[in-house]
JSON list of C-alpha atoms in Angstrom, two decimals:
[
{"chain": "L", "resi": 1, "resn": "MET", "atom": "CA", "xyz": [5.96, 15.39, -9.16]},
{"chain": "L", "resi": 2, "resn": "THR", "atom": "CA", "xyz": [5.04, 11.74, -9.62]},
{"chain": "L", "resi": 3, "resn": "SER", "atom": "CA", "xyz": [1.76, 10.66, -11.20]},
{"chain": "L", "resi": 4, "resn": "LEU", "atom": "CA", "xyz": [0.57, 8.98, -8.00]},
{"chain": "L", "resi": 5, "resn": "SER", "atom": "CA", "xyz": [2.11, 8.17, -4.62]},
{"chain": "L", "resi": 6, "resn": "ILE", "atom": "CA", "xyz": [0.62, 5.81, -2.06]},
{"chain": "L", "resi": 7, "resn": "ALA", "atom": "CA", "xyz": [1.88, 5.06, 1.45]},
{"chain": "L", "resi": 8, "resn": "LEU", "atom": "CA", "xyz": [0.78, 1.96, 3.35]},
{"chain": "L", "resi": 9, "resn": "ALA", "atom": "CA", "xyz": [0.79, 2.88, 7.04]},
{"chain": "L", "resi": 10, "resn": "ASN", "atom": "CA", "xyz": [-0.21, 1.50, 10.39]},
{"chain": "L", "resi": 11, "resn": "LEU", "atom": "CA", "xyz": [0.66, 1.68, 14.07]},
{"chain": "L", "resi": 12, "resn": "LYS", "atom": "CA", "xyz": [1.97, -1.86, 14.46]},
{"chain": "L", "resi": 13, "resn": "PRO", "atom": "CA", "xyz": [3.63, -4.58, 12.36]},
{"chain": "L", "resi": 14, "resn": "GLY", "atom": "CA", "xyz": [1.71, -7.54, 11.01]},
{"chain": "L", "resi": 15, "resn": "THR", "atom": "CA", "xyz": [-1.18, -5.52, 9.59]},
{"chain": "L", "resi": 16, "resn": "GLY", "atom": "CA", "xyz": [-0.57, -6.31, 5.92]},
{"chain": "L", "resi": 17, "resn": "LYS", "atom": "CA", "xyz": [1.39, -3.23, 4.85]},
{"chain": "L", "resi": 18, "resn": "THR", "atom": "CA", "xyz": [4.10, -5.09, 2.95]},
{"chain": "L", "resi": 19, "resn": "THR", "atom": "CA", "xyz": [1.69, -7.59, 1.40]},
{"chain": "L", "resi": 20, "resn": "SER", "atom": "CA", "xyz": [-0.56, -4.74, 0.26]},
{"chain": "L", "resi": 21, "resn": "ALA", "atom": "CA", "xyz": [2.35, -2.71, -1.12]},
{"chain": "L", "resi": 22, "resn": "VAL", "atom": "CA", "xyz": [3.82, -5.58, -3.13]},
{"chain": "L", "resi": 23, "resn": "TRP", "atom": "CA", "xyz": [0.53, -6.80, -4.62]},
{"chain": "L", "resi": 24, "resn": "LEU", "atom": "CA", "xyz": [-0.54, -3.25, -5.48]},
{"chain": "L", "resi": 25, "resn": "ALA", "atom": "CA", "xyz": [2.81, -2.56, -7.13]},
{"chain": "L", "resi": 26, "resn": "HIS", "atom": "CA", "xyz": [2.33, -5.64, -9.31]},
{"chain": "L", "resi": 27, "resn": "VAL", "atom": "CA", "xyz": [-1.16, -4.74, -10.51]},
{"chain": "L", "resi": 28, "resn": "PHE", "atom": "CA", "xyz": [-0.20, -1.13, -11.25]},
{"chain": "L", "resi": 29, "resn": "ALA", "atom": "CA", "xyz": [2.78, -2.41, -13.25]},
{"chain": "L", "resi": 30, "resn": "GLU", "atom": "CA", "xyz": [0.54, -4.98, -14.95]},
{"chain": "L", "resi": 31, "resn": "ALA", "atom": "CA", "xyz": [-1.69, -2.11, -16.07]},
{"chain": "L", "resi": 32, "resn": "GLY", "atom": "CA", "xyz": [1.23, -0.51, -17.89]},
{"chain": "L", "resi": 33, "resn": "ASN", "atom": "CA", "xyz": [2.32, 2.04, -15.29]},
{"chain": "L", "resi": 34, "resn": "PRO", "atom": "CA", "xyz": [5.99, 2.56, -14.39]},
{"chain": "L", "resi": 35, "resn": "VAL", "atom": "CA", "xyz": [6.16, 1.69, -10.69]},
{"chain": "L", "resi": 36, "resn": "LEU", "atom": "CA", "xyz": [8.66, 2.48, -7.94]},
{"chain": "L", "resi": 37, "resn": "LEU", "atom": "CA", "xyz": [8.23, 0.40, -4.78]},
{"chain": "L", "resi": 38, "resn": "VAL", "atom": "CA", "xyz": [9.91, 2.08, -1.82]},
{"chain": "L", "resi": 39, "resn": "ASP", "atom": "CA", "xyz": [10.89, -0.12, 1.12]},
{"chain": "L", "resi": 40, "resn": "ALA", "atom": "CA", "xyz": [10.98, 2.44, 3.95]},
{"chain": "L", "resi": 41, "resn": "ASP", "atom": "CA", "xyz": [10.98, -0.18, 6.71]},
{"chain": "L", "resi": 42, "resn": "PRO", "atom": "CA", "xyz": [14.37, -0.77, 8.40]},
{"chain": "L", "resi": 43, "resn": "SER", "atom": "CA", "xyz": [13.49, -4.49, 8.49]},
{"chain": "L", "resi": 44, "resn": "GLY", "atom": "CA", "xyz": [13.59, -4.47, 4.68]},
{"chain": "L", "resi": 45, "resn": "SER", "atom": "CA", "xyz": [10.72, -6.92, 4.19]},
{"chain": "L", "resi": 46, "resn": "ALA", "atom": "CA", "xyz": [9.75, -5.79, 0.68]},
{"chain": "L", "resi": 47, "resn": "LEU", "atom": "CA", "xyz": [13.36, -5.83, -0.51]},
{"chain": "L", "resi": 48, "resn": "GLU", "atom": "CA", "xyz": [13.89, -9.28, 1.03]},
{"chain": "L", "resi": 49, "resn": "TRP", "atom": "CA", "xyz": [10.73, -10.48, -0.72]},
{"chain": "L", "resi": 50, "resn": "SER", "atom": "CA", "xyz": [12.10, -9.26, -4.04]},
{"chain": "L", "resi": 51, "resn": "ASP", "atom": "CA", "xyz": [15.45, -10.98, -3.46]},
{"chain": "L", "resi": 52, "resn": "LEU", "atom": "CA", "xyz": [13.84, -14.28, -2.47]},
{"chain": "L", "resi": 53, "resn": "ALA", "atom": "CA", "xyz": [11.41, -14.21, -5.39]},
{"chain": "L", "resi": 54, "resn": "ALA", "atom": "CA", "xyz": [14.27, -13.62, -7.81]},
{"chain": "L", "resi": 55, "resn": "MET", "atom": "CA", "xyz": [15.78, -16.97, -6.73]},
{"chain": "L", "resi": 56, "resn": "ASP", "atom": "CA", "xyz": [12.62, -18.92, -7.49]},
{"chain": "L", "resi": 57, "resn": "PRO", "atom": "CA", "xyz": [13.60, -21.81, -9.78]},
{"chain": "L", "resi": 58, "resn": "ARG", "atom": "CA", "xyz": [10.45, -21.32, -11.87]},
{"chain": "L", "resi": 59, "resn": "LEU", "atom": "CA", "xyz": [11.83, -18.03, -13.19]},
{"chain": "L", "resi": 60, "resn": "ALA", "atom": "CA", "xyz": [14.02, -18.31, -16.26]},
{"chain": "L", "resi": 61, "resn": "PRO", "atom": "CA", "xyz": [16.81, -15.69, -16.44]},
{"chain": "L", "resi": 62, "resn": "PRO", "atom": "CA", "xyz": [16.71, -12.85, -17.25]},
{"chain": "L", "resi": 63, "resn": "GLN", "atom": "CA", "xyz": [13.05, -12.82, -16.14]},
{"chain": "L", "resi": 64, "resn": "ALA", "atom": "CA", "xyz": [12.57, -10.39, -13.25]},
{"chain": "L", "resi": 65, "resn": "ALA", "atom": "CA", "xyz": [10.61, -11.49, -10.20]},
{"chain": "L", "resi": 66, "resn": "PHE", "atom": "CA", "xyz": [9.30, -7.96, -9.66]},
{"chain": "L", "resi": 67, "resn": "PRO", "atom": "CA", "xyz": [8.53, -6.09, -12.91]},
{"chain": "L", "resi": 68, "resn": "PHE", "atom": "CA", "xyz": [9.30, -2.66, -11.44]},
{"chain": "L", "resi": 69, "resn": "ARG", "atom": "CA", "xyz": [12.01, -0.75, -9.62]},
{"chain": "L", "resi": 70, "resn": "ILE", "atom": "CA", "xyz": [12.40, -1.25, -5.87]},
{"chain": "L", "resi": 71, "resn": "VAL", "atom": "CA", "xyz": [14.60, 0.83, -3.56]},
{"chain": "L", "resi": 72, "resn": "ALA", "atom": "CA", "xyz": [15.37, 0.77, 0.15]},
{"chain": "L", "resi": 73, "resn": "LEU", "atom": "CA", "xyz": [14.85, 4.17, 1.77]},
{"chain": "L", "resi": 74, "resn": "PRO", "atom": "CA", "xyz": [14.33, 3.86, 5.56]},
{"chain": "L", "resi": 75, "resn": "SER", "atom": "CA", "xyz": [15.01, 7.54, 6.13]},
{"chain": "L", "resi": 76, "resn": "ARG", "atom": "CA", "xyz": [13.52, 10.39, 8.14]},
{"chain": "L", "resi": 77, "resn": "GLU", "atom": "CA", "xyz": [14.36, 12.48, 5.06]},
{"chain": "L", "resi": 78, "resn": "LEU", "atom": "CA", "xyz": [12.35, 10.29, 2.69]},
{"chain": "L", "resi": 79, "resn": "HIS", "atom": "CA", "xyz": [10.10, 13.19, 1.68]},
{"chain": "L", "resi": 80, "resn": "ARG", "atom": "CA", "xyz": [13.18, 15.15, 0.56]},
{"chain": "L", "resi": 81, "resn": "ARG", "atom": "CA", "xyz": [15.17, 12.31, -1.00]},
{"chain": "L", "resi": 82, "resn": "LEU", "atom": "CA", "xyz": [12.41, 10.51, -2.88]},
{"chain": "L", "resi": 83, "resn": "PRO", "atom": "CA", "xyz": [11.80, 13.34, -5.40]},
{"chain": "L", "resi": 84, "resn": "GLU", "atom": "CA", "xyz": [15.40, 12.80, -6.56]},
{"chain": "L", "resi": 85, "resn": "ILE", "atom": "CA", "xyz": [14.77, 9.07, -7.12]},
{"chain": "L", "resi": 86, "resn": "ALA", "atom": "CA", "xyz": [11.22, 8.88, -8.46]},
{"chain": "L", "resi": 87, "resn": "ARG", "atom": "CA", "xyz": [10.56, 9.58, -12.13]},
{"chain": "L", "resi": 88, "resn": "PRO", "atom": "CA", "xyz": [7.82, 11.99, -13.18]},
{"chain": "L", "resi": 89, "resn": "ASP", "atom": "CA", "xyz": [5.50, 9.27, -14.46]},
{"chain": "L", "resi": 90, "resn": "ASP", "atom": "CA", "xyz": [6.08, 6.77, -11.64]},
{"chain": "L", "resi": 91, "resn": "VAL", "atom": "CA", "xyz": [3.40, 5.31, -9.47]},
{"chain": "L", "resi": 92, "resn": "VAL", "atom": "CA", "xyz": [5.25, 5.38, -6.14]},
{"chain": "L", "resi": 93, "resn": "ILE", "atom": "CA", "xyz": [4.18, 2.87, -3.51]},
{"chain": "L", "resi": 94, "resn": "ILE", "atom": "CA", "xyz": [5.75, 3.19, -0.06]},
{"chain": "L", "resi": 95, "resn": "ASP", "atom": "CA", "xyz": [5.89, 0.34, 2.43]},
{"chain": "L", "resi": 96, "resn": "THR", "atom": "CA", "xyz": [6.23, 2.33, 5.66]},
{"chain": "L", "resi": 97, "resn": "PRO", "atom": "CA", "xyz": [7.49, 0.98, 8.99]},
{"chain": "L", "resi": 98, "resn": "GLN", "atom": "CA", "xyz": [5.20, 0.74, 11.99]},
{"chain": "L", "resi": 99, "resn": "LEU", "atom": "CA", "xyz": [4.61, 4.10, 13.65]},
{"chain": "L", "resi": 100, "resn": "GLU", "atom": "CA", "xyz": [5.15, 2.80, 17.16]},
{"chain": "L", "resi": 101, "resn": "ASP", "atom": "CA", "xyz": [8.82, 1.93, 16.49]},
{"chain": "L", "resi": 102, "resn": "HIS", "atom": "CA", "xyz": [9.89, 4.16, 13.59]},
{"chain": "L", "resi": 103, "resn": "ALA", "atom": "CA", "xyz": [7.74, 7.27, 13.87]},
{"chain": "L", "resi": 104, "resn": "GLY", "atom": "CA", "xyz": [10.21, 9.61, 12.18]},
{"chain": "L", "resi": 105, "resn": "ILE", "atom": "CA", "xyz": [10.47, 7.50, 9.03]},
{"chain": "L", "resi": 106, "resn": "ALA", "atom": "CA", "xyz": [6.73, 6.88, 8.91]},
{"chain": "L", "resi": 107, "resn": "ARG", "atom": "CA", "xyz": [5.95, 10.58, 9.32]},
{"chain": "L", "resi": 108, "resn": "SER", "atom": "CA", "xyz": [8.28, 11.41, 6.43]},
{"chain": "L", "resi": 109, "resn": "ALA", "atom": "CA", "xyz": [6.40, 8.92, 4.22]},
{"chain": "L", "resi": 110, "resn": "LEU", "atom": "CA", "xyz": [3.06, 10.38, 5.34]},
{"chain": "L", "resi": 111, "resn": "ARG", "atom": "CA", "xyz": [4.37, 13.81, 4.45]},
{"chain": "L", "resi": 112, "resn": "TYR", "atom": "CA", "xyz": [5.28, 12.69, 0.91]},
{"chain": "L", "resi": 113, "resn": "ALA", "atom": "CA", "xyz": [2.37, 10.51, -0.24]},
{"chain": "L", "resi": 114, "resn": "ASP", "atom": "CA", "xyz": [-0.74, 11.72, -2.08]},
{"chain": "L", "resi": 115, "resn": "LYS", "atom": "CA", "xyz": [-2.79, 8.88, -0.65]},
{"chain": "L", "resi": 116, "resn": "ILE", "atom": "CA", "xyz": [-2.37, 7.07, 2.63]},
{"chain": "L", "resi": 117, "resn": "VAL", "atom": "CA", "xyz": [-3.82, 3.59, 2.92]},
{"chain": "L", "resi": 118, "resn": "ILE", "atom": "CA", "xyz": [-4.36, 2.12, 6.38]},
{"chain": "L", "resi": 119, "resn": "PRO", "atom": "CA", "xyz": [-4.68, -1.68, 6.17]},
{"chain": "L", "resi": 120, "resn": "CYS", "atom": "CA", "xyz": [-7.03, -2.88, 8.89]},
{"chain": "L", "resi": 121, "resn": "ALA", "atom": "CA", "xyz": [-8.48, -6.28, 9.79]},
{"chain": "L", "resi": 122, "resn": "PRO", "atom": "CA", "xyz": [-12.18, -6.22, 10.77]},
{"chain": "L", "resi": 123, "resn": "SER", "atom": "CA", "xyz": [-11.60, -6.47, 14.52]},
{"chain": "L", "resi": 124, "resn": "PRO", "atom": "CA", "xyz": [-12.21, -3.95, 17.31]},
{"chain": "L", "resi": 125, "resn": "ILE", "atom": "CA", "xyz": [-8.55, -3.85, 18.37]},
{"chain": "L", "resi": 126, "resn": "GLU", "atom": "CA", "xyz": [-7.31, -3.04, 14.87]},
{"chain": "L", "resi": 127, "resn": "ILE", "atom": "CA", "xyz": [-10.02, -0.44, 14.36]},
{"chain": "L", "resi": 128, "resn": "ASN", "atom": "CA", "xyz": [-8.90, 1.23, 17.61]},
{"chain": "L", "resi": 129, "resn": "ARG", "atom": "CA", "xyz": [-5.29, 1.24, 16.40]},
{"chain": "L", "resi": 130, "resn": "THR", "atom": "CA", "xyz": [-6.20, 3.35, 13.38]},
{"chain": "L", "resi": 131, "resn": "THR", "atom": "CA", "xyz": [-6.71, 6.40, 15.61]},
{"chain": "L", "resi": 132, "resn": "PRO", "atom": "CA", "xyz": [-2.98, 7.10, 16.22]},
{"chain": "L", "resi": 133, "resn": "VAL", "atom": "CA", "xyz": [-2.38, 6.84, 12.46]},
{"chain": "L", "resi": 134, "resn": "ARG", "atom": "CA", "xyz": [-5.07, 9.40, 11.76]},
{"chain": "L", "resi": 135, "resn": "GLU", "atom": "CA", "xyz": [-3.58, 11.67, 14.42]},
{"chain": "L", "resi": 136, "resn": "GLU", "atom": "CA", "xyz": [-0.15, 11.43, 12.80]},
{"chain": "L", "resi": 137, "resn": "ILE", "atom": "CA", "xyz": [-1.64, 12.24, 9.39]},
{"chain": "L", "resi": 138, "resn": "ALA", "atom": "CA", "xyz": [-3.30, 15.32, 10.89]},
{"chain": "L", "resi": 139, "resn": "GLU", "atom": "CA", "xyz": [-0.04, 16.42, 12.54]},
{"chain": "L", "resi": 140, "resn": "VAL", "atom": "CA", "xyz": [2.01, 16.31, 9.33]},
{"chain": "L", "resi": 141, "resn": "GLU", "atom": "CA", "xyz": [-0.72, 18.04, 7.31]},
{"chain": "L", "resi": 142, "resn": "ALA", "atom": "CA", "xyz": [0.66, 21.50, 8.08]},
{"chain": "L", "resi": 143, "resn": "ALA", "atom": "CA", "xyz": [4.01, 20.55, 6.52]},
{"chain": "L", "resi": 144, "resn": "ARG", "atom": "CA", "xyz": [2.47, 19.30, 3.27]},
{"chain": "L", "resi": 145, "resn": "ASP", "atom": "CA", "xyz": [2.07, 21.26, 0.05]},
{"chain": "L", "resi": 146, "resn": "ARG", "atom": "CA", "xyz": [-1.43, 19.84, -0.43]},
{"chain": "L", "resi": 147, "resn": "PRO", "atom": "CA", "xyz": [-3.77, 17.61, 1.59]},
{"chain": "L", "resi": 148, "resn": "ALA", "atom": "CA", "xyz": [-3.33, 13.84, 1.56]},
{"chain": "L", "resi": 149, "resn": "ARG", "atom": "CA", "xyz": [-6.24, 11.48, 1.00]},
{"chain": "L", "resi": 150, "resn": "PRO", "atom": "CA", "xyz": [-6.32, 8.82, 3.73]},
{"chain": "L", "resi": 151, "resn": "ALA", "atom": "CA", "xyz": [-8.46, 5.70, 3.39]},
{"chain": "L", "resi": 152, "resn": "VAL", "atom": "CA", "xyz": [-8.84, 2.41, 5.23]},
{"chain": "L", "resi": 153, "resn": "LEU", "atom": "CA", "xyz": [-8.36, -0.88, 3.39]},
{"chain": "L", "resi": 154, "resn": "LEU", "atom": "CA", "xyz": [-10.19, -3.70, 5.10]},
{"chain": "L", "resi": 155, "resn": "ASN", "atom": "CA", "xyz": [-8.07, -6.84, 4.78]},
{"chain": "L", "resi": 156, "resn": "ARG", "atom": "CA", "xyz": [-7.85, -10.39, 6.09]},
{"chain": "L", "resi": 157, "resn": "CYS", "atom": "CA", "xyz": [-11.64, -10.52, 5.90]},
{"chain": "L", "resi": 158, "resn": "VAL", "atom": "CA", "xyz": [-13.47, -13.81, 6.41]},
{"chain": "L", "resi": 159, "resn": "ALA", "atom": "CA", "xyz": [-15.83, -14.63, 3.56]},
{"chain": "L", "resi": 160, "resn": "ARG", "atom": "CA", "xyz": [-19.51, -14.06, 4.33]},
{"chain": "L", "resi": 161, "resn": "ALA", "atom": "CA", "xyz": [-18.75, -13.00, 7.91]},
{"chain": "L", "resi": 162, "resn": "HIS", "atom": "CA", "xyz": [-20.71, -10.14, 9.45]},
{"chain": "L", "resi": 163, "resn": "SER", "atom": "CA", "xyz": [-17.49, -8.73, 10.90]},
{"chain": "L", "resi": 164, "resn": "THR", "atom": "CA", "xyz": [-16.52, -7.07, 7.60]},
{"chain": "L", "resi": 165, "resn": "ALA", "atom": "CA", "xyz": [-19.76, -5.10, 7.25]},
{"chain": "L", "resi": 166, "resn": "ASP", "atom": "CA", "xyz": [-19.71, -4.27, 10.97]},
{"chain": "L", "resi": 167, "resn": "ALA", "atom": "CA", "xyz": [-16.13, -3.00, 10.74]},
{"chain": "L", "resi": 168, "resn": "ARG", "atom": "CA", "xyz": [-16.92, -0.91, 7.67]},
{"chain": "L", "resi": 169, "resn": "GLN", "atom": "CA", "xyz": [-19.84, 0.71, 9.48]},
{"chain": "L", "resi": 170, "resn": "ALA", "atom": "CA", "xyz": [-17.76, 1.33, 12.61]},
{"chain": "L", "resi": 171, "resn": "LEU", "atom": "CA", "xyz": [-14.94, 2.94, 10.59]},
{"chain": "L", "resi": 172, "resn": "GLU", "atom": "CA", "xyz": [-17.34, 5.11, 8.60]},
{"chain": "L", "resi": 173, "resn": "ASP", "atom": "CA", "xyz": [-19.00, 6.19, 11.87]},
{"chain": "L", "resi": 174, "resn": "LEU", "atom": "CA", "xyz": [-15.54, 7.30, 13.00]},
{"chain": "L", "resi": 175, "resn": "GLY", "atom": "CA", "xyz": [-15.28, 9.46, 9.88]},
{"chain": "L", "resi": 176, "resn": "TYR", "atom": "CA", "xyz": [-12.98, 7.32, 7.75]},
{"chain": "L", "resi": 177, "resn": "ASP", "atom": "CA", "xyz": [-13.17, 6.82, 4.03]},
{"chain": "L", "resi": 178, "resn": "VAL", "atom": "CA", "xyz": [-13.19, 3.04, 3.54]},
{"chain": "L", "resi": 179, "resn": "LEU", "atom": "CA", "xyz": [-12.24, 1.57, 0.18]},
{"chain": "L", "resi": 180, "resn": "ASP", "atom": "CA", "xyz": [-15.07, -0.34, -1.47]},
{"chain": "L", "resi": 181, "resn": "THR", "atom": "CA", "xyz": [-12.97, -3.46, -1.95]},
{"chain": "L", "resi": 182, "resn": "ALA", "atom": "CA", "xyz": [-12.26, -5.65, 1.08]},
{"chain": "L", "resi": 183, "resn": "VAL", "atom": "CA", "xyz": [-9.34, -8.07, 0.76]},
{"chain": "L", "resi": 184, "resn": "PRO", "atom": "CA", "xyz": [-10.32, -11.60, 1.82]},
{"chain": "L", "resi": 185, "resn": "ARG", "atom": "CA", "xyz": [-8.24, -13.78, 4.08]},
{"chain": "L", "resi": 186, "resn": "LEU", "atom": "CA", "xyz": [-6.77, -16.23, 1.56]},
{"chain": "L", "resi": 187, "resn": "GLU", "atom": "CA", "xyz": [-3.75, -18.51, 1.55]},
{"chain": "L", "resi": 188, "resn": "VAL", "atom": "CA", "xyz": [-2.58, -17.01, -1.75]},
{"chain": "L", "resi": 189, "resn": "TYR", "atom": "CA", "xyz": [-1.92, -13.75, 0.13]},
{"chain": "L", "resi": 190, "resn": "ALA", "atom": "CA", "xyz": [-0.84, -15.18, 3.48]},
{"chain": "L", "resi": 191, "resn": "GLN", "atom": "CA", "xyz": [1.75, -17.46, 1.87]},
{"chain": "L", "resi": 192, "resn": "SER", "atom": "CA", "xyz": [2.96, -15.12, -0.87]},
{"chain": "L", "resi": 193, "resn": "PHE", "atom": "CA", "xyz": [5.96, -13.60, 0.94]},
{"chain": "L", "resi": 194, "resn": "GLY", "atom": "CA", "xyz": [9.19, -14.44, -0.83]},
{"chain": "L", "resi": 195, "resn": "MET", "atom": "CA", "xyz": [7.44, -15.79, -3.91]},
{"chain": "L", "resi": 196, "resn": "PRO", "atom": "CA", "xyz": [6.78, -14.35, -7.38]},
{"chain": "L", "resi": 197, "resn": "ILE", "atom": "CA", "xyz": [3.28, -12.92, -7.40]},
{"chain": "L", "resi": 198, "resn": "PRO", "atom": "CA", "xyz": [0.90, -15.43, -9.04]},
{"chain": "L", "resi": 199, "resn": "GLY", "atom": "CA", "xyz": [-1.94, -14.61, -11.41]},
{"chain": "L", "resi": 200, "resn": "PRO", "atom": "CA", "xyz": [-4.64, -15.99, -9.10]},
{"chain": "L", "resi": 201, "resn": "GLY", "atom": "CA", "xyz": [-5.52, -13.43, -6.48]},
{"chain": "L", "resi": 202, "resn": "ARG", "atom": "CA", "xyz": [-4.63, -10.35, -8.52]},
{"chain": "L", "resi": 203, "resn": "GLN", "atom": "CA", "xyz": [-8.22, -9.52, -9.37]},
{"chain": "L", "resi": 204, "resn": "VAL", "atom": "CA", "xyz": [-8.91, -8.32, -5.82]},
{"chain": "L", "resi": 205, "resn": "TRP", "atom": "CA", "xyz": [-5.91, -5.99, -5.94]},
{"chain": "L", "resi": 206, "resn": "ARG", "atom": "CA", "xyz": [-6.98, -4.71, -9.34]},
{"chain": "L", "resi": 207, "resn": "ARG", "atom": "CA", "xyz": [-10.21, -3.62, -7.69]},
{"chain": "L", "resi": 208, "resn": "VAL", "atom": "CA", "xyz": [-8.25, -1.98, -4.86]},
{"chain": "L", "resi": 209, "resn": "ALA", "atom": "CA", "xyz": [-6.20, -0.09, -7.46]},
{"chain": "L", "resi": 210, "resn": "ASN", "atom": "CA", "xyz": [-9.42, 0.98, -9.17]},
{"chain": "L", "resi": 211, "resn": "ASP", "atom": "CA", "xyz": [-10.76, 2.22, -5.83]},
{"chain": "L", "resi": 212, "resn": "LEU", "atom": "CA", "xyz": [-7.62, 4.28, -5.27]},
{"chain": "L", "resi": 213, "resn": "THR", "atom": "CA", "xyz": [-7.82, 5.91, -8.70]},
{"chain": "L", "resi": 214, "resn": "SER", "atom": "CA", "xyz": [-11.58, 6.44, -8.77]},
{"chain": "L", "resi": 215, "resn": "ASP", "atom": "CA", "xyz": [-13.08, 9.92, -8.82]},
{"chain": "L", "resi": 216, "resn": "THR", "atom": "CA", "xyz": [-13.73, 9.67, -5.08]},
{"chain": "L", "resi": 217, "resn": "PHE", "atom": "CA", "xyz": [-10.04, 9.41, -4.31]},
{"chain": "L", "resi": 218, "resn": "GLN", "atom": "CA", "xyz": [-8.54, 11.45, -7.15]},
{"chain": "L", "resi": 219, "resn": "THR", "atom": "CA", "xyz": [-5.72, 13.89, -6.45]},
{"chain": "L", "resi": 220, "resn": "PRO", "atom": "CA", "xyz": [-4.48, 16.46, -8.99]},
{"chain": "L", "resi": 221, "resn": "ASN", "atom": "CA", "xyz": [-1.78, 14.27, -10.59]},
{"chain": "L", "resi": 222, "resn": "SER", "atom": "CA", "xyz": [-3.40, 10.86, -10.19]},
{"chain": "L", "resi": 223, "resn": "VAL", "atom": "CA", "xyz": [-3.20, 8.20, -12.86]},
{"chain": "L", "resi": 224, "resn": "ASN", "atom": "CA", "xyz": [-6.12, 6.08, -13.90]},
{"chain": "L", "resi": 225, "resn": "TYR", "atom": "CA", "xyz": [-5.82, 2.37, -13.33]},
{"chain": "L", "resi": 226, "resn": "GLN", "atom": "CA", "xyz": [-6.62, 0.40, -16.45]},
{"chain": "L", "resi": 227, "resn": "ARG", "atom": "CA", "xyz": [-5.75, -3.27, -16.72]},
{"chain": "L", "resi": 228, "resn": "HIS", "atom": "CA", "xyz": [-3.89, -4.29, -19.86]},
{"chain": "L", "resi": 229, "resn": "SER", "atom": "CA", "xyz": [-3.09, -7.86, -18.77]},
{"chain": "L", "resi": 230, "resn": "HIS", "atom": "CA", "xyz": [-5.51, -10.73, -18.39]},
{"chain": "L", "resi": 231, "resn": "SER", "atom": "CA", "xyz": [-3.29, -12.90, -16.19]}
]
């Protein structure tokens, strides 16, 4: 059993799953945790990101672009195969494919993960699209050894806009747990694909990691997030 496993899930592409998975993997690794990033999407976006970042001319060999292990596992048997790959002390972060196109793979990831994070922009259409994800989580619950902890991560939020608070209230009224930290809409995130993760912008994801490992969202084998780096 790993120390913590997190799946990023949503109905459709373009919701910030890969961005969230990669930035979270970096801040957990920065805090001294061994991390395994699992690219479960057949499109292989996280793995492509890693490959592109490794070619960045600013990196001096043998410096690694991603300071953690990353594997491709777009499989309907992910929940059975991943225990053979993950190490006991790993923080496992799974970038799942969109449910609408790859439901079998996504369900397998939902079956495996301790915590399921649903990235959601503060708009009515994206809030509505969280319902099928919650229904899938409920359906796989019977096949799990223990309950998962789902939570919504508000992302691509406009600074000082009322839409973020309105979306939080709407999601909570629907019965969701919503992480305290909302990820702002910033160029450092929007333009980060294919690049080594910079220091600026990590502080937000450190807070997201803290939210996920707080007492509110603890699961029996969870790790605590503690930052050891000041970058």
